[in-house]
PDB file of C-alpha atoms in Angstrom:
ATOM      1  CA  UNK A1209      -0.046  -0.858  -0.155  1.00 83.00           C
ATOM      2  CA  UNK A1210       1.679   3.516  -1.182  1.00 97.00           C
ATOM      3  CA  UNK A1211      -1.321   5.505   0.632  1.00 98.00           C
ATOM      4  CA  UNK A1212      -4.137   5.329   3.211  1.00 98.00           C
ATOM      5  CA  UNK A1213      -6.252   8.038   3.963  1.00 98.00           C
ATOM      6  CA  UNK A1214      -9.283   8.499   6.535  1.00 98.00           C
ATOM      7  CA  UNK A1215     -11.596  10.934   5.946  1.00 98.00           C
ATOM      8  CA  UNK A1216     -14.912  12.143   4.544  1.00 97.00           C
ATOM      9  CA  UNK A1217     -16.850  11.184   1.871  1.00 97.00           C
ATOM     10  CA  UNK A1218     -20.398  12.793   0.714  1.00 96.00           C
ATOM     11  CA  UNK A1219     -22.097  13.073  -2.664  1.00 96.00           C
ATOM     12  CA  UNK A1220     -21.385  16.620  -4.532  1.00 91.00           C
ATOM     13  CA  UNK A1221     -24.759  18.542  -5.922  1.00 95.00           C
ATOM     14  CA  UNK A1222     -22.884  21.359  -7.259  1.00 91.00           C
ATOM     15  CA  UNK A1223     -24.883  24.499  -9.663  1.00 94.00           C
ATOM     16  CA  UNK A1224     -22.966  26.672 -11.631  1.00 93.00           C
ATOM     17  CA  UNK A1225     -24.905  30.314 -11.281  1.00 94.00           C
ATOM     18  CA  UNK A1226     -23.641  34.024 -12.738  1.00 94.00           C
ATOM     19  CA  UNK A1227     -22.693  35.214  -9.335  1.00 93.00           C
ATOM     20  CA  UNK A1228     -22.577  33.413  -5.581  1.00 92.00           C
ATOM     21  CA  UNK A1229     -25.930  35.069  -4.384  1.00 92.00           C
ATOM     22  CA  UNK A1230     -26.443  36.873  -1.604  1.00 92.00           C
ATOM     23  CA  UNK A1231     -28.287  36.798   1.775  1.00 92.00           C
ATOM     24  CA  UNK A1232     -31.656  36.238   1.282  1.00 95.00           C
ATOM     25  CA  UNK A1233     -31.058  36.193  -2.686  1.00 94.00           C
ATOM     26  CA  UNK A1234     -32.187  33.341  -5.202  1.00 94.00           C
ATOM     27  CA  UNK A1235     -30.755  33.260  -8.388  1.00 93.00           C
ATOM     28  CA  UNK A1236     -31.348  31.381 -11.223  1.00 94.00           C
ATOM     29  CA  UNK A1237     -28.591  28.311 -12.222  1.00 94.00           C
ATOM     30  CA  UNK A1238     -26.709  27.719 -15.372  1.00 94.00           C
ATOM     31  CA  UNK A1239     -26.651  24.064 -14.915  1.00 93.00           C
ATOM     32  CA  UNK A1240     -26.019  21.207 -12.305  1.00 94.00           C
ATOM     33  CA  UNK A1241     -23.435  18.482 -11.821  1.00 90.00           C
ATOM     34  CA  UNK A1242     -23.719  15.715  -9.459  1.00 93.00           C
ATOM     35  CA  UNK A1243     -20.464  13.633  -8.085  1.00 91.00           C
ATOM     36  CA  UNK A1244     -18.457  12.002  -5.418  1.00 94.00           C
ATOM     37  CA  UNK A1245     -16.884  13.993  -3.361  1.00 93.00           C
ATOM     38  CA  UNK A1246     -15.901  14.268   0.512  1.00 93.00           C
ATOM     39  CA  UNK A1247     -11.990  15.876   1.709  1.00 95.00           C
ATOM     40  CA  UNK A1248     -10.902  12.443   2.916  1.00 97.00           C
ATOM     41  CA  UNK A1249     -12.942  10.248  -0.766  1.00 97.00           C
ATOM     42  CA  UNK A1250     -11.100  12.908  -2.737  1.00 96.00           C
ATOM     43  CA  UNK A1251      -7.593  12.746  -2.281  1.00 98.00           C
ATOM     44  CA  UNK A1252      -7.982   9.120  -2.045  1.00 98.00           C
ATOM     45  CA  UNK A1253      -9.113   9.571  -5.609  1.00 98.00           C
ATOM     46  CA  UNK A1254      -6.673  12.007  -6.464  1.00 98.00           C
ATOM     47  CA  UNK A1255      -4.160  10.082  -5.278  1.00 98.00           C
ATOM     48  CA  UNK A1256      -4.891   6.300  -6.690  1.00 98.00           C
ATOM     49  CA  UNK A1257      -5.414   8.991 -10.276  1.00 98.00           C
ATOM     50  CA  UNK A1258      -1.811  10.020  -9.940  1.00 98.00           C
ATOM     51  CA  UNK A1259      -0.775   6.712  -9.785  1.00 98.00           C
ATOM     52  CA  UNK A1260      -0.901   5.425  -5.993  1.00 98.00           C
ATOM     53  CA  UNK A1261      -2.417   2.207  -4.279  1.00 98.00           C
ATOM     54  CA  UNK A1262      -4.974   4.008  -2.124  1.00 98.00           C
ATOM     55  CA  UNK A1263      -7.124   2.017   0.859  1.00 98.00           C
ATOM     56  CA  UNK A1264      -9.697   4.893   1.990  1.00 98.00           C
ATOM     57  CA  UNK A1265     -11.229   4.797   5.452  1.00 98.00           C
ATOM     58  CA  UNK A1266     -14.527   6.320   5.525  1.00 98.00           C
ATOM     59  CA  UNK A1267     -18.535   5.893   5.967  1.00 98.00           C
ATOM     60  CA  UNK A1268     -21.792   6.175   4.550  1.00 98.00           C
ATOM     61  CA  UNK A1269     -24.910   5.525   5.135  1.00 98.00           C
ATOM     62  CA  UNK A1270     -27.095   2.392   4.275  1.00 97.00           C
ATOM     63  CA  UNK A1271     -29.251   4.753   1.185  1.00 96.00           C
ATOM     64  CA  UNK A1272     -29.065   5.436  -2.577  1.00 95.00           C
ATOM     65  CA  UNK A1273     -25.923   7.874  -1.660  1.00 96.00           C
ATOM     66  CA  UNK A1274     -23.980   4.985  -0.250  1.00 97.00           C
ATOM     67  CA  UNK A1275     -24.619   3.446  -3.623  1.00 96.00           C
ATOM     68  CA  UNK A1276     -23.113   5.927  -5.120  1.00 95.00           C
ATOM     69  CA  UNK A1277     -20.650   6.044  -3.319  1.00 96.00           C
ATOM     70  CA  UNK A1278     -19.423   2.354  -3.766  1.00 96.00           C
ATOM     71  CA  UNK A1279     -19.979   2.428  -7.932  1.00 96.00           C
ATOM     72  CA  UNK A1280     -17.696   5.495  -7.798  1.00 96.00           C
ATOM     73  CA  UNK A1281     -15.162   3.172  -6.518  1.00 97.00           C
ATOM     74  CA  UNK A1282     -16.057   0.133  -8.032  1.00 96.00           C
ATOM     75  CA  UNK A1283     -15.206   1.573 -11.805  1.00 96.00           C
ATOM     76  CA  UNK A1284     -12.277   3.473 -10.460  1.00 96.00           C
ATOM     77  CA  UNK A1285     -11.018  -0.163  -9.105  1.00 97.00           C
ATOM     78  CA  UNK A1286     -10.434   1.037  -5.285  1.00 97.00           C
ATOM     79  CA  UNK A1287     -11.007  -1.561  -2.704  1.00 96.00           C
ATOM     80  CA  UNK A1288     -14.240  -0.061  -0.268  1.00 97.00           C
ATOM     81  CA  UNK A1289     -13.358  -3.130   2.483  1.00 97.00           C
ATOM     82  CA  UNK A1290     -12.882  -0.217   4.700  1.00 98.00           C
ATOM     83  CA  UNK A1291     -15.858   2.149   2.876  1.00 98.00           C
ATOM     84  CA  UNK A1292     -17.839   1.518   6.598  1.00 98.00           C
ATOM     85  CA  UNK A1293     -22.048   1.584   6.566  1.00 98.00           C
ATOM     86  CA  UNK A1294     -24.020   3.588   9.392  1.00 97.00           C
ATOM     87  CA  UNK A1295     -26.952   2.079  10.641  1.00 95.00           C
ATOM     88  CA  UNK A1296     -28.599   5.471  11.176  1.00 96.00           C
ATOM     89  CA  UNK A1297     -26.839   8.158   9.971  1.00 97.00           C
ATOM     90  CA  UNK A1298     -26.933   9.672   6.406  1.00 97.00           C
ATOM     91  CA  UNK A1299     -24.487   9.568   3.506  1.00 98.00           C
ATOM     92  CA  UNK A1300     -22.552  12.639   3.830  1.00 97.00           C
ATOM     93  CA  UNK A1301     -23.628  15.537   1.409  1.00 96.00           C
ATOM     94  CA  UNK A1302     -21.778  18.999   0.076  1.00 89.00           C
ATOM     95  CA  UNK A1303     -24.114  21.550  -1.185  1.00 93.00           C
ATOM     96  CA  UNK A1304     -22.131  23.424  -3.915  1.00 89.00           C
ATOM     97  CA  UNK A1305     -22.692  27.042  -5.936  1.00 92.00           C
ATOM     98  CA  UNK A1306     -20.002  27.790  -8.935  1.00 88.00           C
ATOM     99  CA  UNK A1307     -19.571  30.831 -10.280  1.00 91.00           C
ATOM    100  CA  UNK A1308     -19.623  31.048 -13.723  1.00 91.00           C
ATOM    101  CA  UNK A1309     -15.994  32.272 -15.084  1.00 85.00           C
ATOM    102  CA  UNK A1310     -14.140  32.947 -12.057  1.00 85.00           C
ATOM    103  CA  UNK A1311     -14.847  29.437 -10.443  1.00 81.00           C
ATOM    104  CA  UNK A1312     -14.943  30.594  -7.183  1.00 84.00           C
ATOM    105  CA  UNK A1313     -17.348  28.648  -4.871  1.00 84.00           C
ATOM    106  CA  UNK A1314     -18.641  28.368  -1.340  1.00 87.00           C
ATOM    107  CA  UNK A1315     -19.789  24.805  -0.226  1.00 85.00           C
ATOM    108  CA  UNK A1316     -21.812  23.549   2.945  1.00 88.00           C
ATOM    109  CA  UNK A1317     -21.188  20.463   3.812  1.00 85.00           C
ATOM    110  CA  UNK A1318     -23.268  18.045   6.087  1.00 93.00           C
ATOM    111  CA  UNK A1319     -20.642  14.933   6.823  1.00 92.00           C
ATOM    112  CA  UNK A1320     -23.594  12.721   7.971  1.00 97.00           C
ATOM    113  CA  UNK A1321     -22.026   8.784   8.767  1.00 98.00           C
ATOM    114  CA  UNK A1322     -18.639  10.558   8.203  1.00 96.00           C
ATOM    115  CA  UNK A1323     -19.263  12.181  11.893  1.00 97.00           C
ATOM    116  CA  UNK A1324     -19.717   8.609  13.324  1.00 98.00           C
ATOM    117  CA  UNK A1325     -16.469   6.840  12.587  1.00 98.00           C
ATOM    118  CA  UNK A1326     -15.842   4.870  15.647  1.00 98.00           C
ATOM    119  CA  UNK A1327     -13.067   3.875  17.327  1.00 98.00           C
ATOM    120  CA  UNK A1328     -12.857  -0.182  16.557  1.00 98.00           C
ATOM    121  CA  UNK A1329     -13.486   1.134  13.103  1.00 98.00           C
ATOM    122  CA  UNK A1330      -9.783   2.618  13.299  1.00 98.00           C
ATOM    123  CA  UNK A1331      -8.521  -0.145  15.449  1.00 98.00           C
ATOM    124  CA  UNK A1332      -9.832  -2.825  12.712  1.00 98.00           C
ATOM    125  CA  UNK A1333      -8.105  -0.882   9.543  1.00 98.00           C
ATOM    126  CA  UNK A1334      -4.960  -0.251  11.595  1.00 98.00           C
ATOM    127  CA  UNK A1335      -2.765  -2.942   9.511  1.00 97.00           C
ATOM    128  CA  UNK A1336      -3.315  -1.357   6.113  1.00 98.00           C
ATOM    129  CA  UNK A1337      -2.064   2.434   8.138  1.00 98.00           C
ATOM    130  CA  UNK A1338       0.571   1.086   9.758  1.00 98.00           C
ATOM    131  CA  UNK A1339       2.182  -0.950   6.719  1.00 97.00           C
ATOM    132  CA  UNK A1340       1.632   2.776   3.928  1.00 98.00           C
ATOM    133  CA  UNK A1341       3.952   4.496   2.666  1.00 98.00           C
ATOM    134  CA  UNK A1342       1.897   7.522   3.977  1.00 98.00           C
ATOM    135  CA  UNK A1343      -0.744   8.218   6.048  1.00 98.00           C
ATOM    136  CA  UNK A1344      -3.160  11.227   4.600  1.00 98.00           C
ATOM    137  CA  UNK A1345      -5.866  12.718   6.669  1.00 98.00           C
ATOM    138  CA  UNK A1346      -7.764  15.594   7.102  1.00 97.00           C
ATOM    139  CA  UNK A1347     -10.564  17.200  10.077  1.00 97.00           C
ATOM    140  CA  UNK A1348     -14.015  17.013   8.180  1.00 95.00           C
ATOM    141  CA  UNK A1349     -15.197  13.691   9.915  1.00 96.00           C
ATOM    142  CA  UNK A1350     -15.178  13.313  14.067  1.00 97.00           C
ATOM    143  CA  UNK A1351     -11.735  14.463  15.500  1.00 96.00           C
ATOM    144  CA  UNK A1352     -11.112  11.420  17.955  1.00 97.00           C
ATOM    145  CA  UNK A1353     -11.013   9.120  14.949  1.00 98.00           C
ATOM    146  CA  UNK A1354      -8.473  10.917  12.845  1.00 98.00           C
ATOM    147  CA  UNK A1355      -6.192  11.487  16.527  1.00 97.00           C
ATOM    148  CA  UNK A1356      -6.358   7.834  17.033  1.00 98.00           C
ATOM    149  CA  UNK A1357      -5.094   7.406  12.775  1.00 98.00           C
ATOM    150  CA  UNK A1358      -2.155   9.689  13.709  1.00 98.00           C
ATOM    151  CA  UNK A1359      -1.097   8.057  16.335  1.00 97.00           C
ATOM    152  CA  UNK A1360      -1.253   4.148  14.962  1.00 98.00           C
ATOM    153  CA  UNK A1361       0.603   5.657  11.998  1.00 98.00           C
ATOM    154  CA  UNK A1362       3.657   7.143  14.361  1.00 96.00           C
ATOM    155  CA  UNK A1363       3.684   4.068  16.438  1.00 97.00           C
ATOM    156  CA  UNK A1364       5.186   2.892  13.176  1.00 97.00           C
ATOM    157  CA  UNK A1365       7.053   5.825  11.587  1.00 97.00           C
ATOM    158  CA  UNK A1366       4.838   6.200   8.609  1.00 98.00           C
ATOM    159  CA  UNK A1367       4.979   9.693   7.724  1.00 98.00           C
ATOM    160  CA  UNK A1368       1.894  11.307   8.093  1.00 98.00           C
ATOM    161  CA  UNK A1369      -0.351  14.107   6.223  1.00 98.00           C
ATOM    162  CA  UNK A1370      -2.757  16.500   7.643  1.00 98.00           C
ATOM    163  CA  UNK A1371      -5.151  19.047   5.806  1.00 98.00           C
ATOM    164  CA  UNK A1372      -6.079  21.014   8.765  1.00 98.00           C
ATOM    165  CA  UNK A1373      -9.929  21.554   6.597  1.00 95.00           C
ATOM    166  CA  UNK A1374     -11.930  22.282   8.006  1.00 93.00           C
ATOM    167  CA  UNK A1375     -10.967  24.332  10.169  1.00 95.00           C
ATOM    168  CA  UNK A1376     -10.287  23.265  13.975  1.00 94.00           C
ATOM    169  CA  UNK A1377      -7.849  25.372  16.414  1.00 94.00           C
ATOM    170  CA  UNK A1378      -5.051  22.554  17.253  1.00 96.00           C
ATOM    171  CA  UNK A1379      -2.742  22.016  20.096  1.00 94.00           C
ATOM    172  CA  UNK A1380       1.268  21.593  20.140  1.00 95.00           C
ATOM    173  CA  UNK A1381       0.058  17.595  21.143  1.00 94.00           C
ATOM    174  CA  UNK A1382      -1.663  17.319  17.846  1.00 95.00           C
ATOM    175  CA  UNK A1383       0.997  19.275  15.836  1.00 96.00           C
ATOM    176  CA  UNK A1384       3.919  16.740  17.006  1.00 93.00           C
ATOM    177  CA  UNK A1385       1.860  13.725  15.308  1.00 95.00           C
ATOM    178  CA  UNK A1386       2.351  16.069  12.297  1.00 98.00           C
ATOM    179  CA  UNK A1387       4.923  15.028   9.938  1.00 98.00           C
ATOM    180  CA  UNK A1388       3.740  17.228   6.571  1.00 98.00           C
ATOM    181  CA  UNK A1389       0.588  19.954   7.248  1.00 98.00           C
ATOM    182  CA  UNK A1390      -0.799  21.659   4.670  1.00 98.00           C
ATOM    183  CA  UNK A1391      -3.295  24.433   5.307  1.00 98.00           C
ATOM    184  CA  UNK A1392      -4.623  27.095   3.236  1.00 97.00           C
ATOM    185  CA  UNK A1393      -4.376  30.667   3.059  1.00 97.00           C
ATOM    186  CA  UNK A1394      -7.400  30.945   5.301  1.00 96.00           C
ATOM    187  CA  UNK A1395      -6.333  28.121   7.479  1.00 98.00           C
ATOM    188  CA  UNK A1396      -2.589  29.350   7.724  1.00 98.00           C
ATOM    189  CA  UNK A1397      -4.201  32.284   9.242  1.00 98.00           C
ATOM    190  CA  UNK A1398      -6.315  31.193  11.806  1.00 98.00           C
ATOM    191  CA  UNK A1399      -3.081  28.822  12.803  1.00 98.00           C
ATOM    192  CA  UNK A1400      -0.983  31.495  13.691  1.00 97.00           C
ATOM    193  CA  UNK A1401      -3.237  34.481  14.376  1.00 97.00           C
ATOM    194  CA  UNK A1402      -2.498  36.922  11.873  1.00 97.00           C
ATOM    195  CA  UNK A1403      -3.816  37.251   7.841  1.00 97.00           C
ATOM    196  CA  UNK A1404      -2.144  34.881   5.249  1.00 97.00           C
ATOM    197  CA  UNK A1405      -2.641  35.968   1.427  1.00 94.00           C
ATOM    198  CA  UNK A1406       1.264  37.510   0.098  1.00 96.00           C
ATOM    199  CA  UNK A1407       3.954  35.348  -0.198  1.00 97.00           C
ATOM    200  CA  UNK A1408       5.898  36.146   2.585  1.00 97.00           C
ATOM    201  CA  UNK A1409       3.219  35.737   5.099  1.00 98.00           C
ATOM    202  CA  UNK A1410       2.879  32.221   4.266  1.00 98.00           C
ATOM    203  CA  UNK A1411       6.870  32.536   5.047  1.00 98.00           C
ATOM    204  CA  UNK A1412       6.150  33.797   8.835  1.00 98.00           C
ATOM    205  CA  UNK A1413       3.525  31.128   8.907  1.00 98.00           C
ATOM    206  CA  UNK A1414       5.031  28.003   7.647  1.00 98.00           C
ATOM    207  CA  UNK A1415       8.151  28.880  10.047  1.00 98.00           C
ATOM    208  CA  UNK A1416       5.607  29.798  13.053  1.00 98.00           C
ATOM    209  CA  UNK A1417       4.004  26.322  12.225  1.00 98.00           C
ATOM    210  CA  UNK A1418       7.589  24.336  12.113  1.00 98.00           C
ATOM    211  CA  UNK A1419       8.173  25.559  15.151  1.00 97.00           C
ATOM    212  CA  UNK A1420       5.444  24.588  16.859  1.00 97.00           C
ATOM    213  CA  UNK A1421       6.720  20.547  15.684  1.00 96.00           C
ATOM    214  CA  UNK A1422       6.008  20.490  12.375  1.00 98.00           C
ATOM    215  CA  UNK A1423       8.480  19.555  10.197  1.00 98.00           C
ATOM    216  CA  UNK A1424       7.230  19.597   6.494  1.00 98.00           C
ATOM    217  CA  UNK A1425       4.470  22.896   5.686  1.00 98.00           C
ATOM    218  CA  UNK A1426       2.904  23.180   2.259  1.00 98.00           C
ATOM    219  CA  UNK A1427       0.816  26.295   2.704  1.00 98.00           C
ATOM    220  CA  UNK A1428      -1.263  26.569  -0.473  1.00 98.00           C
ATOM    221  CA  UNK A1429      -1.995  30.149  -2.042  1.00 96.00           C
ATOM    222  CA  UNK A1430      -4.536  29.507  -4.278  1.00 92.00           C
ATOM    223  CA  UNK A1431      -3.615  31.162  -8.019  1.00 92.00           C
ATOM    224  CA  UNK A1432       0.046  32.365  -6.589  1.00 95.00           C
ATOM    225  CA  UNK A1433       0.239  28.717  -6.084  1.00 96.00           C
ATOM    226  CA  UNK A1434       2.268  26.947  -2.712  1.00 98.00           C
ATOM    227  CA  UNK A1435       4.784  27.599   0.265  1.00 98.00           C
ATOM    228  CA  UNK A1436       6.726  25.070   1.260  1.00 98.00           C
ATOM    229  CA  UNK A1437       9.150  24.702   4.230  1.00 98.00           C
ATOM    230  CA  UNK A1438      11.310  22.676   6.519  1.00 98.00           C
ATOM    231  CA  UNK A1439      14.653  22.301   8.265  1.00 97.00           C
ATOM    232  CA  UNK A1440      16.473  23.160   5.278  1.00 97.00           C
ATOM    233  CA  UNK A1441      14.632  25.698   2.875  1.00 97.00           C
ATOM    234  CA  UNK A1442      11.923  27.707   1.975  1.00 98.00           C
ATOM    235  CA  UNK A1443      10.721  28.179  -0.967  1.00 98.00           C
ATOM    236  CA  UNK A1444       7.413  29.666  -2.729  1.00 98.00           C
ATOM    237  CA  UNK A1445       6.493  27.720  -6.313  1.00 98.00           C
ATOM    238  CA  UNK A1446       4.238  29.636  -8.145  1.00 97.00           C
ATOM    239  CA  UNK A1447       1.074  28.315  -9.969  1.00 95.00           C
ATOM    240  CA  UNK A1448       1.256  26.292 -12.942  1.00 94.00           C
ATOM    241  CA  UNK A1449      -1.027  27.307 -16.057  1.00 95.00           C
ATOM    242  CA  UNK A1450      -2.603  24.660 -17.338  1.00 96.00           C
ATOM    243  CA  UNK A1451      -5.992  26.591 -19.378  1.00 94.00           C
ATOM    244  CA  UNK A1452      -8.307  29.055 -17.751  1.00 93.00           C
ATOM    245  CA  UNK A1453      -9.635  28.354 -14.427  1.00 90.00           C
ATOM    246  CA  UNK A1454     -13.432  26.723 -14.731  1.00 87.00           C
ATOM    247  CA  UNK A1455     -14.018  25.373 -11.032  1.00 85.00           C
ATOM    248  CA  UNK A1456     -11.790  25.865  -7.945  1.00 86.00           C
ATOM    249  CA  UNK A1457     -14.096  22.836  -5.934  1.00 83.00           C
ATOM    250  CA  UNK A1458     -11.375  20.333  -4.984  1.00 91.00           C
ATOM    251  CA  UNK A1459      -7.731  21.304  -6.166  1.00 95.00           C
ATOM    252  CA  UNK A1460      -6.936  21.423  -2.356  1.00 96.00           C
ATOM    253  CA  UNK A1461      -7.870  17.917  -1.930  1.00 97.00           C
ATOM    254  CA  UNK A1462      -6.384  17.412  -5.456  1.00 98.00           C
ATOM    255  CA  UNK A1463      -2.534  18.644  -4.404  1.00 98.00           C
ATOM    256  CA  UNK A1464      -3.024  17.099  -1.029  1.00 98.00           C
ATOM    257  CA  UNK A1465      -3.471  13.290  -3.074  1.00 98.00           C
ATOM    258  CA  UNK A1466      -0.765  13.980  -5.347  1.00 98.00           C
ATOM    259  CA  UNK A1467       1.562  15.385  -2.741  1.00 98.00           C
ATOM    260  CA  UNK A1468       0.773  11.715  -0.892  1.00 98.00           C
ATOM    261  CA  UNK A1469       1.006  10.289  -4.074  1.00 98.00           C
ATOM    262  CA  UNK A1470       4.539  11.638  -4.769  1.00 98.00           C
ATOM    263  CA  UNK A1471       5.697  11.275  -1.037  1.00 98.00           C
ATOM    264  CA  UNK A1472       4.991   7.728  -1.120  1.00 98.00           C
ATOM    265  CA  UNK A1473       6.754   7.084  -4.389  1.00 98.00           C
ATOM    266  CA  UNK A1474       9.905   8.209  -2.974  1.00 97.00           C
ATOM    267  CA  UNK A1475      10.240  11.608  -4.601  1.00 98.00           C
ATOM    268  CA  UNK A1476      11.958  14.619  -2.735  1.00 98.00           C
ATOM    269  CA  UNK A1477       9.911  17.077  -0.742  1.00 98.00           C
ATOM    270  CA  UNK A1478      10.115  19.279  -3.599  1.00 98.00           C
ATOM    271  CA  UNK A1479       9.545  16.779  -6.322  1.00 98.00           C
ATOM    272  CA  UNK A1480       6.153  16.418  -4.415  1.00 98.00           C
ATOM    273  CA  UNK A1481       5.322  19.932  -4.107  1.00 98.00           C
ATOM    274  CA  UNK A1482       6.042  19.814  -7.663  1.00 98.00           C
ATOM    275  CA  UNK A1483       4.055  17.183  -8.852  1.00 98.00           C
ATOM    276  CA  UNK A1484       0.935  17.998  -6.397  1.00 98.00           C
ATOM    277  CA  UNK A1485       1.168  21.783  -7.850  1.00 98.00           C
ATOM    278  CA  UNK A1486       1.174  21.170 -11.443  1.00 98.00           C
ATOM    279  CA  UNK A1487      -1.435  17.811 -10.375  1.00 98.00           C
ATOM    280  CA  UNK A1488      -4.004  21.009  -9.211  1.00 97.00           C
ATOM    281  CA  UNK A1489      -3.431  22.803 -11.752  1.00 97.00           C
ATOM    282  CA  UNK A1490      -4.954  20.011 -14.370  1.00 97.00           C
ATOM    283  CA  UNK A1491      -7.500  20.274 -11.453  1.00 97.00           C
ATOM    284  CA  UNK A1492      -9.026  23.845 -11.891  1.00 95.00           C
ATOM    285  CA  UNK A1493      -9.763  23.512 -15.403  1.00 95.00           C
ATOM    286  CA  UNK A1494     -12.429  21.324 -14.884  1.00 93.00           C
ATOM    287  CA  UNK A1495     -15.932  20.691 -13.350  1.00 85.00           C
ATOM    288  CA  UNK A1496     -16.168  18.686 -10.269  1.00 84.00           C
ATOM    289  CA  UNK A1497     -14.749  17.255  -7.472  1.00 85.00           C
ATOM    290  CA  UNK A1498     -13.861  13.694  -8.076  1.00 90.00           C
ATOM    291  CA  UNK A1499     -14.367  13.923 -11.611  1.00 90.00           C
ATOM    292  CA  UNK A1500     -11.489  16.778 -12.280  1.00 94.00           C
ATOM    293  CA  UNK A1501      -8.607  14.935 -10.618  1.00 97.00           C
ATOM    294  CA  UNK A1502      -6.251  13.878 -13.396  1.00 98.00           C
ATOM    295  CA  UNK A1503      -4.338  10.791 -14.084  1.00 98.00           C
ATOM    296  CA  UNK A1504      -0.429   9.999 -13.791  1.00 98.00           C
ATOM    297  CA  UNK A1505       0.328  10.842 -17.713  1.00 98.00           C
ATOM    298  CA  UNK A1506      -1.934  14.082 -17.435  1.00 98.00           C
ATOM    299  CA  UNK A1507       0.147  15.378 -14.441  1.00 98.00           C
ATOM    300  CA  UNK A1508       3.670  14.172 -15.868  1.00 98.00           C
ATOM    301  CA  UNK A1509       2.687  16.124 -19.160  1.00 97.00           C
ATOM    302  CA  UNK A1510       2.344  19.047 -17.505  1.00 97.00           C
ATOM    303  CA  UNK A1511       5.459  18.887 -15.418  1.00 97.00           C
ATOM    304  CA  UNK A1512       7.129  18.851 -18.871  1.00 94.00           C
ATOM    305  CA  UNK A1513       5.623  21.743 -19.942  1.00 85.00           C
TER     306      UNK A1513
END
């Protein structure tokens, strides 16, 4: 196993609109799309399509959307051994509005069954967590299973990646379980207590997060690319360009999944960041989340440009 991912699954219900509505405003949509989503699932699919062998740990309900999850993974050839089902909670959903032209979005996530992962379910998956080359997780499920899985991975020396989204306050004891932390600008600012909008602010935030015990920090900066820092280097990688941005939904998930894939296959930190940066550039040129994740061949072609 290259990459093990613990995280959420949700069905994305997406409308493209001329503009994002103001409070109380109704706007007419231009198109509607339904697809697989949820940060954990998106990241697992991104890593899989980028060329990694992936095991996903997540939870759905026992409803129509649960069948949609399983058919999605079957079509991709992904194992569903640890896609658990909850007897009472519904499968997660994400209501997404995308502004035509800019690709900017507003999202409301209802995690549903993903908030009911159990300690025994994580323990049942301990063998795949502890045999992976990289373990990747986020904060879109109930949090005790996340901390439990991070501890299991760290106990065996498995490199851990935490994408701290949606934002939750994180104490130093948690951060010290994390080898790679991958916040976006907003999350980095909330973690550090100051705005992170420019490259120099990202540099300062990366230093602050490293001082709290994280060895590798990747701060994603949207159209400005990403900022990477470790003990030896601090580097800004401008965003790659693969075409006009159509939909930014899932771009951060794409970057995290591709990063995990590259690290699991022996890339250096900067090589892995460049690989992830190229994958995210391709992602934003397509509609949807899971459906927009690029293949290994496409990422390698983008890297040659």
